[in-house]
PDB file of C-alpha atoms in Angstrom:
ATOM      1  CA  ALA A   1      -6.772  -5.451 -15.872  1.00 77.00           C
ATOM      2  CA  GLN A   2      -6.439  -2.361 -13.727  1.00 86.00           C
ATOM      3  CA  SER A   3      -3.978   0.475 -13.579  1.00 91.00           C
ATOM      4  CA  VAL A   4      -3.498   3.733 -11.711  1.00 94.00           C
ATOM      5  CA  THR A   5      -1.776   6.913 -12.815  1.00 95.00           C
ATOM      6  CA  GLN A   6      -0.913   9.604 -10.308  1.00 96.00           C
ATOM      7  CA  LEU A   7      -0.169  12.860 -12.056  1.00 94.00           C
ATOM      8  CA  GLY A   8       2.791  14.592 -10.499  1.00 92.00           C
ATOM      9  CA  SER A   9       5.316  12.723  -8.386  1.00 93.00           C
ATOM     10  CA  HIS A  10       5.890  15.855  -6.287  1.00 96.00           C
ATOM     11  CA  VAL A  11       3.403  18.537  -5.278  1.00 98.00           C
ATOM     12  CA  SER A  12       4.325  21.573  -3.202  1.00 98.00           C
ATOM     13  CA  VAL A  13       1.802  23.910  -1.576  1.00 98.00           C
ATOM     14  CA  SER A  14       1.920  26.662   1.007  1.00 98.00           C
ATOM     15  CA  GLU A  15       0.383  26.150   4.419  1.00 97.00           C
ATOM     16  CA  GLY A  16      -3.294  27.079   4.215  1.00 97.00           C
ATOM     17  CA  ALA A  17      -3.514  26.535   0.447  1.00 98.00           C
ATOM     18  CA  LEU A  18      -5.687  24.024  -1.367  1.00 98.00           C
ATOM     19  CA  VAL A  19      -4.268  20.539  -1.765  1.00 98.00           C
ATOM     20  CA  LEU A  20      -5.111  18.695  -4.991  1.00 98.00           C
ATOM     21  CA  LEU A  21      -3.546  15.322  -5.757  1.00 98.00           C
ATOM     22  CA  ARG A  22      -4.599  13.730  -9.020  1.00 98.00           C
ATOM     23  CA  CYS A  23      -5.401  10.089  -9.680  1.00 97.00           C
ATOM     24  CA  ASN A  24      -6.732   8.482 -12.844  1.00 97.00           C
ATOM     25  CA  TYR A  25      -7.524   4.816 -13.117  1.00 95.00           C
ATOM     26  CA  SER A  26      -8.491   2.196 -15.645  1.00 92.00           C
ATOM     27  CA  SER A  27     -10.587  -0.799 -14.744  1.00 86.00           C
ATOM     28  CA  SER A  28     -12.606  -3.373 -16.668  1.00 81.00           C
ATOM     29  CA  VAL A  29     -14.994  -3.787 -13.725  1.00 81.00           C
ATOM     30  CA  PRO A  30     -16.671  -1.266 -11.414  1.00 82.00           C
ATOM     31  CA  PRO A  31     -13.748   0.042  -9.388  1.00 88.00           C
ATOM     32  CA  TYR A  32     -13.174   0.297  -5.715  1.00 91.00           C
ATOM     33  CA  LEU A  33     -10.806   3.233  -5.131  1.00 94.00           C
ATOM     34  CA  PHE A  34      -8.557   4.085  -2.223  1.00 96.00           C
ATOM     35  CA  TRP A  35      -6.187   6.786  -1.047  1.00 98.00           C
ATOM     36  CA  TYR A  36      -3.467   5.843   1.409  1.00 98.00           C
ATOM     37  CA  VAL A  37      -0.981   8.112   3.186  1.00 97.00           C
ATOM     38  CA  GLN A  38       2.560   7.220   4.202  1.00 96.00           C
ATOM     39  CA  TYR A  39       4.440   9.350   6.705  1.00 95.00           C
ATOM     40  CA  PRO A  40       8.245   9.108   6.784  1.00 91.00           C
ATOM     41  CA  ASN A  41       9.555   5.747   7.974  1.00 89.00           C
ATOM     42  CA  GLN A  42       6.060   4.344   8.459  1.00 92.00           C
ATOM     43  CA  GLY A  43       3.708   1.992   6.673  1.00 94.00           C
ATOM     44  CA  LEU A  44       0.709   3.108   4.628  1.00 96.00           C
ATOM     45  CA  GLN A  45      -2.592   3.920   6.302  1.00 96.00           C
ATOM     46  CA  LEU A  46      -6.003   4.298   4.718  1.00 96.00           C
ATOM     47  CA  LEU A  47      -7.193   7.888   4.190  1.00 97.00           C
ATOM     48  CA  LEU A  48     -10.497   7.147   2.457  1.00 96.00           C
ATOM     49  CA  LYS A  49     -12.190   4.749   0.087  1.00 94.00           C
ATOM     50  CA  TYR A  50     -14.945   4.655  -2.520  1.00 94.00           C
ATOM     51  CA  THR A  51     -16.899   1.459  -3.069  1.00 90.00           C
ATOM     52  CA  THR A  52     -20.470   2.276  -4.094  1.00 86.00           C
ATOM     53  CA  GLY A  53     -23.014   5.002  -3.418  1.00 87.00           C
ATOM     54  CA  ALA A  54     -22.111   8.629  -2.800  1.00 89.00           C
ATOM     55  CA  THR A  55     -19.357   9.710  -5.149  1.00 90.00           C
ATOM     56  CA  LEU A  56     -17.910  12.298  -2.762  1.00 96.00           C
ATOM     57  CA  VAL A  57     -16.186  10.515   0.078  1.00 96.00           C
ATOM     58  CA  LYS A  58     -14.696  12.052   3.181  1.00 96.00           C
ATOM     59  CA  GLY A  59     -11.695  10.709   4.978  1.00 95.00           C
ATOM     60  CA  ILE A  60      -9.508  11.410   7.936  1.00 94.00           C
ATOM     61  CA  ASN A  61      -7.651  14.684   8.564  1.00 93.00           C
ATOM     62  CA  GLY A  62     -10.058  16.757   6.432  1.00 96.00           C
ATOM     63  CA  PHE A  63      -9.319  15.040   3.127  1.00 97.00           C
ATOM     64  CA  GLU A  64     -11.981  14.137   0.602  1.00 97.00           C
ATOM     65  CA  ALA A  65     -12.104  12.648  -2.881  1.00 98.00           C
ATOM     66  CA  GLU A  66     -14.676  12.537  -5.643  1.00 96.00           C
ATOM     67  CA  PHE A  67     -15.246   9.545  -7.896  1.00 95.00           C
ATOM     68  CA  LYS A  68     -15.931  10.724 -11.456  1.00 95.00           C
ATOM     69  CA  LYS A  69     -16.753   7.759 -13.647  1.00 92.00           C
ATOM     70  CA  SER A  70     -16.883   9.784 -16.880  1.00 93.00           C
ATOM     71  CA  GLU A  71     -13.372  11.085 -16.258  1.00 94.00           C
ATOM     72  CA  THR A  72     -12.063   7.867 -14.653  1.00 95.00           C
ATOM     73  CA  SER A  73     -10.665  10.032 -11.883  1.00 96.00           C
ATOM     74  CA  PHE A  74     -10.493   9.985  -8.107  1.00 97.00           C
ATOM     75  CA  HIS A  75      -8.673  13.183  -7.140  1.00 98.00           C
ATOM     76  CA  LEU A  76      -7.822  13.892  -3.507  1.00 98.00           C
ATOM     77  CA  THR A  77      -8.408  17.356  -2.066  1.00 98.00           C
ATOM     78  CA  LYS A  78      -8.115  19.280   1.174  1.00 98.00           C
ATOM     79  CA  PRO A  79      -9.215  22.909   1.423  1.00 97.00           C
ATOM     80  CA  SER A  80      -6.375  24.098   3.646  1.00 97.00           C
ATOM     81  CA  ALA A  81      -2.985  22.396   3.916  1.00 98.00           C
ATOM     82  CA  HIS A  82      -1.315  21.897   7.265  1.00 97.00           C
ATOM     83  CA  MET A  83       2.348  21.224   7.879  1.00 97.00           C
ATOM     84  CA  SER A  84       1.428  17.811   9.241  1.00 96.00           C
ATOM     85  CA  ASP A  85       0.005  16.830   5.826  1.00 97.00           C
ATOM     86  CA  ALA A  86       3.512  16.508   4.391  1.00 97.00           C
ATOM     87  CA  ALA A  87       3.744  12.851   3.371  1.00 97.00           C
ATOM     88  CA  GLU A  88       3.559  10.504   0.399  1.00 96.00           C
ATOM     89  CA  TYR A  89       0.098   9.703  -0.934  1.00 97.00           C
ATOM     90  CA  PHE A  90      -0.874   6.605  -2.888  1.00 97.00           C
ATOM     91  CA  CYS A  91      -3.968   6.008  -4.972  1.00 97.00           C
ATOM     92  CA  ALA A  92      -5.082   2.389  -5.434  1.00 95.00           C
ATOM     93  CA  VAL A  93      -7.779   0.530  -7.369  1.00 93.00           C
ATOM     94  CA  SER A  94      -9.335  -2.892  -7.036  1.00 87.00           C
ATOM     95  CA  GLY A  95     -12.424  -4.655  -8.310  1.00 75.00           C
ATOM     96  CA  PRO A  96     -15.439  -5.570  -6.159  1.00 68.00           C
ATOM     97  CA  ASN A  97     -14.613  -8.473  -3.878  1.00 63.00           C
ATOM     98  CA  ALA A  98     -11.095  -8.583  -5.274  1.00 68.00           C
ATOM     99  CA  GLY A  99      -8.375  -9.349  -2.812  1.00 79.00           C
ATOM    100  CA  LYS A 100      -5.658  -7.406  -4.610  1.00 86.00           C
ATOM    101  CA  SER A 101      -5.185  -3.708  -5.249  1.00 90.00           C
ATOM    102  CA  THR A 102      -3.067  -1.959  -7.844  1.00 91.00           C
ATOM    103  CA  PHE A 103      -1.174   1.040  -6.469  1.00 93.00           C
ATOM    104  CA  GLY A 104      -0.005   4.187  -8.191  1.00 93.00           C
ATOM    105  CA  ASP A 105       3.603   5.331  -7.963  1.00 93.00           C
ATOM    106  CA  GLY A 106       2.812   7.860  -5.253  1.00 95.00           C
ATOM    107  CA  THR A 107       2.833  11.651  -4.908  1.00 96.00           C
ATOM    108  CA  THR A 108       5.031  13.370  -2.356  1.00 96.00           C
ATOM    109  CA  LEU A 109       3.304  16.379  -0.821  1.00 98.00           C
ATOM    110  CA  THR A 110       5.486  19.153   0.572  1.00 98.00           C
ATOM    111  CA  VAL A 111       3.894  21.923   2.661  1.00 98.00           C
ATOM    112  CA  LYS A 112       5.809  25.204   2.871  1.00 97.00           C
ATOM    113  CA  PRO A 113       5.395  27.508   5.856  1.00 95.00           C
TER     114      PRO A 113
ATOM    115  CA  ASN B   1      -4.666  -4.718  19.034  1.00 75.00           C
ATOM    116  CA  ALA B   2      -1.131  -4.515  17.658  1.00 82.00           C
ATOM    117  CA  GLY B   3      -2.420  -4.646  14.059  1.00 94.00           C
ATOM    118  CA  VAL B   4       0.291  -5.752  11.633  1.00 97.00           C
ATOM    119  CA  THR B   5       3.797  -6.217  12.969  1.00 97.00           C
ATOM    120  CA  GLN B   6       7.010  -6.982  11.095  1.00 97.00           C
ATOM    121  CA  THR B   7      10.266  -8.492  12.300  1.00 97.00           C
ATOM    122  CA  PRO B   8      13.026  -7.338  11.983  1.00 97.00           C
ATOM    123  CA  LYS B   9      12.877  -3.577  11.367  1.00 96.00           C
ATOM    124  CA  PHE B  10      16.333  -3.369   9.821  1.00 96.00           C
ATOM    125  CA  ARG B  11      18.734  -5.927   8.382  1.00 96.00           C
ATOM    126  CA  VAL B  12      21.994  -5.884   6.450  1.00 97.00           C
ATOM    127  CA  LEU B  13      22.895  -8.973   4.445  1.00 97.00           C
ATOM    128  CA  LYS B  14      25.842  -9.939   2.325  1.00 97.00           C
ATOM    129  CA  THR B  15      25.238 -11.176  -1.196  1.00 98.00           C
ATOM    130  CA  GLY B  16      24.289 -14.849  -1.143  1.00 97.00           C
ATOM    131  CA  GLN B  17      23.054 -14.930   2.439  1.00 97.00           C
ATOM    132  CA  SER B  18      19.543 -15.996   3.291  1.00 96.00           C
ATOM    133  CA  MET B  19      16.965 -14.577   5.655  1.00 96.00           C
ATOM    134  CA  THR B  20      13.302 -14.716   6.597  1.00 97.00           C
ATOM    135  CA  LEU B  21      11.053 -11.748   7.288  1.00 98.00           C
ATOM    136  CA  LEU B  22       8.140 -12.374   9.618  1.00 97.00           C
ATOM    137  CA  CYS B  23       4.762 -10.680   9.406  1.00 98.00           C
ATOM    138  CA  ALA B  24       2.076 -11.165  12.036  1.00 98.00           C
ATOM    139  CA  GLN B  25      -1.472  -9.788  12.253  1.00 97.00           C
ATOM    140  CA  ASP B  26      -3.956 -10.039  15.093  1.00 96.00           C
ATOM    141  CA  MET B  27      -7.091  -8.945  13.190  1.00 94.00           C
ATOM    142  CA  ASN B  28      -8.087 -12.423  11.938  1.00 94.00           C
ATOM    143  CA  HIS B  29      -7.691 -11.242   8.340  1.00 94.00           C
ATOM    144  CA  GLU B  30      -7.892 -13.795   5.565  1.00 93.00           C
ATOM    145  CA  TYR B  31      -5.652 -12.027   3.063  1.00 94.00           C
ATOM    146  CA  MET B  32      -1.987 -11.155   3.560  1.00 96.00           C
ATOM    147  CA  TYR B  33       0.506  -9.520   1.207  1.00 96.00           C
ATOM    148  CA  TRP B  34       4.196  -8.790   0.817  1.00 97.00           C
ATOM    149  CA  TYR B  35       5.283  -5.673  -1.093  1.00 97.00           C
ATOM    150  CA  ARG B  36       8.555  -4.016  -1.830  1.00 97.00           C
ATOM    151  CA  GLN B  37       8.896  -0.246  -2.085  1.00 95.00           C
ATOM    152  CA  ASP B  38      11.641   1.358  -4.112  1.00 93.00           C
ATOM    153  CA  PRO B  39      12.072   5.092  -4.823  1.00 85.00           C
ATOM    154  CA  GLY B  40       9.844   6.263  -7.664  1.00 79.00           C
ATOM    155  CA  MET B  41       8.330   2.814  -8.198  1.00 83.00           C
ATOM    156  CA  GLY B  42       5.499   2.786  -5.718  1.00 87.00           C
ATOM    157  CA  LEU B  43       4.540  -0.526  -4.169  1.00 92.00           C
ATOM    158  CA  ARG B  44       5.113  -3.758  -6.036  1.00 93.00           C
ATOM    159  CA  LEU B  45       3.378  -6.946  -4.934  1.00 94.00           C
ATOM    160  CA  ILE B  46       5.774  -9.849  -4.358  1.00 96.00           C
ATOM    161  CA  HIS B  47       3.483 -12.632  -3.118  1.00 96.00           C
ATOM    162  CA  TYR B  48       0.127 -12.816  -1.426  1.00 95.00           C
ATOM    163  CA  SER B  49      -2.071 -15.309   0.384  1.00 95.00           C
ATOM    164  CA  VAL B  50      -5.843 -15.688   0.424  1.00 92.00           C
ATOM    165  CA  GLY B  51      -5.860 -17.984   3.431  1.00 93.00           C
ATOM    166  CA  GLU B  52      -3.926 -20.355   5.629  1.00 94.00           C
ATOM    167  CA  GLY B  53      -1.880 -22.801   3.578  1.00 94.00           C
ATOM    168  CA  THR B  54      -2.291 -20.925   0.286  1.00 94.00           C
ATOM    169  CA  THR B  55       0.078 -18.545  -1.499  1.00 95.00           C
ATOM    170  CA  ALA B  56       0.209 -16.936  -4.931  1.00 94.00           C
ATOM    171  CA  LYS B  57       2.702 -14.958  -6.988  1.00 94.00           C
ATOM    172  CA  GLY B  58       2.425 -11.237  -7.378  1.00 93.00           C
ATOM    173  CA  GLU B  59       4.111  -8.851  -9.766  1.00 91.00           C
ATOM    174  CA  VAL B  60       7.757  -9.443  -8.761  1.00 95.00           C
ATOM    175  CA  PRO B  61       8.063 -12.933  -7.187  1.00 97.00           C
ATOM    176  CA  ASP B  62      11.492 -13.971  -8.486  1.00 96.00           C
ATOM    177  CA  GLY B  63      14.081 -14.535  -5.761  1.00 96.00           C
ATOM    178  CA  TYR B  64      11.486 -14.749  -2.987  1.00 98.00           C
ATOM    179  CA  ASN B  65       9.491 -17.540  -1.359  1.00 97.00           C
ATOM    180  CA  VAL B  66       6.630 -17.335   1.125  1.00 98.00           C
ATOM    181  CA  SER B  67       4.730 -19.526   3.522  1.00 97.00           C
ATOM    182  CA  ARG B  68       1.468 -19.156   5.431  1.00 97.00           C
ATOM    183  CA  LEU B  69       1.324 -22.040   7.861  1.00 95.00           C
ATOM    184  CA  LYS B  70      -0.819 -20.125  10.345  1.00 96.00           C
ATOM    185  CA  LYS B  71      -3.562 -17.645   9.518  1.00 96.00           C
ATOM    186  CA  GLN B  72      -1.926 -14.867  11.514  1.00 97.00           C
ATOM    187  CA  ASN B  73       1.600 -15.230  10.082  1.00 98.00           C
ATOM    188  CA  PHE B  74       3.064 -14.693   6.626  1.00 98.00           C
ATOM    189  CA  LEU B  75       6.772 -15.331   6.084  1.00 98.00           C
ATOM    190  CA  LEU B  76       8.900 -13.950   3.270  1.00 98.00           C
ATOM    191  CA  GLY B  77      12.170 -15.742   2.508  1.00 98.00           C
ATOM    192  CA  LEU B  78      15.189 -14.720   0.502  1.00 96.00           C
ATOM    193  CA  GLU B  79      17.235 -17.824  -0.284  1.00 92.00           C
ATOM    194  CA  SER B  80      20.260 -16.098  -1.819  1.00 96.00           C
ATOM    195  CA  ALA B  81      20.169 -12.345  -1.378  1.00 96.00           C
ATOM    196  CA  ALA B  82      21.240 -10.031  -4.209  1.00 97.00           C
ATOM    197  CA  PRO B  83      21.958  -6.276  -4.149  1.00 97.00           C
ATOM    198  CA  SER B  84      18.842  -5.773  -6.329  1.00 96.00           C
ATOM    199  CA  GLN B  85      16.783  -6.914  -3.334  1.00 97.00           C
ATOM    200  CA  THR B  86      17.853  -3.892  -1.318  1.00 97.00           C
ATOM    201  CA  SER B  87      14.505  -2.291  -0.553  1.00 97.00           C
ATOM    202  CA  VAL B  88      11.901  -1.549   2.073  1.00 97.00           C
ATOM    203  CA  TYR B  89       9.520  -4.466   2.527  1.00 98.00           C
ATOM    204  CA  PHE B  90       5.955  -4.017   3.708  1.00 97.00           C
ATOM    205  CA  CYS B  91       3.499  -6.600   4.844  1.00 98.00           C
ATOM    206  CA  ALA B  92      -0.235  -5.930   4.748  1.00 97.00           C
ATOM    207  CA  SER B  93      -3.450  -7.737   5.531  1.00 95.00           C
ATOM    208  CA  SER B  94      -7.089  -7.341   4.594  1.00 93.00           C
ATOM    209  CA  SER B  95     -10.449  -8.848   5.391  1.00 90.00           C
ATOM    210  CA  ARG B  96     -12.965 -10.435   3.076  1.00 81.00           C
ATOM    211  CA  GLY B  97     -15.704  -9.292   5.413  1.00 77.00           C
ATOM    212  CA  THR B  98     -15.869  -5.669   4.273  1.00 72.00           C
ATOM    213  CA  GLY B  99     -15.917  -6.640   0.599  1.00 75.00           C
ATOM    214  CA  SER B 100     -13.612  -3.773  -0.274  1.00 77.00           C
ATOM    215  CA  TYR B 101     -10.373  -5.313   0.993  1.00 85.00           C
ATOM    216  CA  GLU B 102      -8.763  -2.125   2.249  1.00 90.00           C
ATOM    217  CA  GLN B 103      -5.319  -3.044   3.439  1.00 94.00           C
ATOM    218  CA  TYR B 104      -3.646  -2.596   6.805  1.00 95.00           C
ATOM    219  CA  PHE B 105       0.113  -2.187   6.628  1.00 97.00           C
ATOM    220  CA  GLY B 106       2.973  -3.002   8.929  1.00 97.00           C
ATOM    221  CA  PRO B 107       5.772  -0.519   9.685  1.00 96.00           C
ATOM    222  CA  GLY B 108       8.197  -2.022   7.166  1.00 96.00           C
ATOM    223  CA  THR B 109      11.563  -3.763   7.128  1.00 97.00           C
ATOM    224  CA  ARG B 110      14.529  -1.926   5.642  1.00 97.00           C
ATOM    225  CA  LEU B 111      16.855  -4.456   3.999  1.00 97.00           C
ATOM    226  CA  THR B 112      20.281  -3.670   2.599  1.00 97.00           C
ATOM    227  CA  VAL B 113      22.208  -6.262   0.613  1.00 97.00           C
ATOM    228  CA  THR B 114      25.894  -5.503   0.136  1.00 97.00           C
TER     229      THR B 114
END
């Protein structure tokens, strides 16, 4: 069984500030981890993913995430927020070669000018 | 490539009416999924399919039926709509080839049942 917990349903940062969105997971098998972004009135799109290998993964738009097995975490960061980063972000987990993912409840990121 | 497309984009139904939502993908993906998204509840899997002619129940299948007669299409049916089915519905697809099954989403269908 797998589950995902996203800490904080709403996060607000100032433009230029660090973005940190938290994700913890539980999985009985080695996890594959994903971050997706959803802009208003659109579907989700993949930001980045971790499968195996390097635990620090880089994605689109300057985002990155680090897989920490000991902490069962996969937090999403960006050094400097931009207004265009305002969106809802979803963390998801699946097992290797598993066709289904379990999604977190989402975190809405607001960027203040 | 158009990716994943959904028809219609918006729909208003009266309680008890039926409708079918169409999802199409042009990426030759094996897996397809239907989710519903409600405020504060993330994405909940309704039904999914691992290939043409096969379907399986997800987390919240009651009140919905699906069919996958062609690999590129996945249909979601509501036989007798209820106000509790007011939601935004997303279709997604993924490929077995990458092994990680990252999903590609359509733009969504906003359904209101009155």
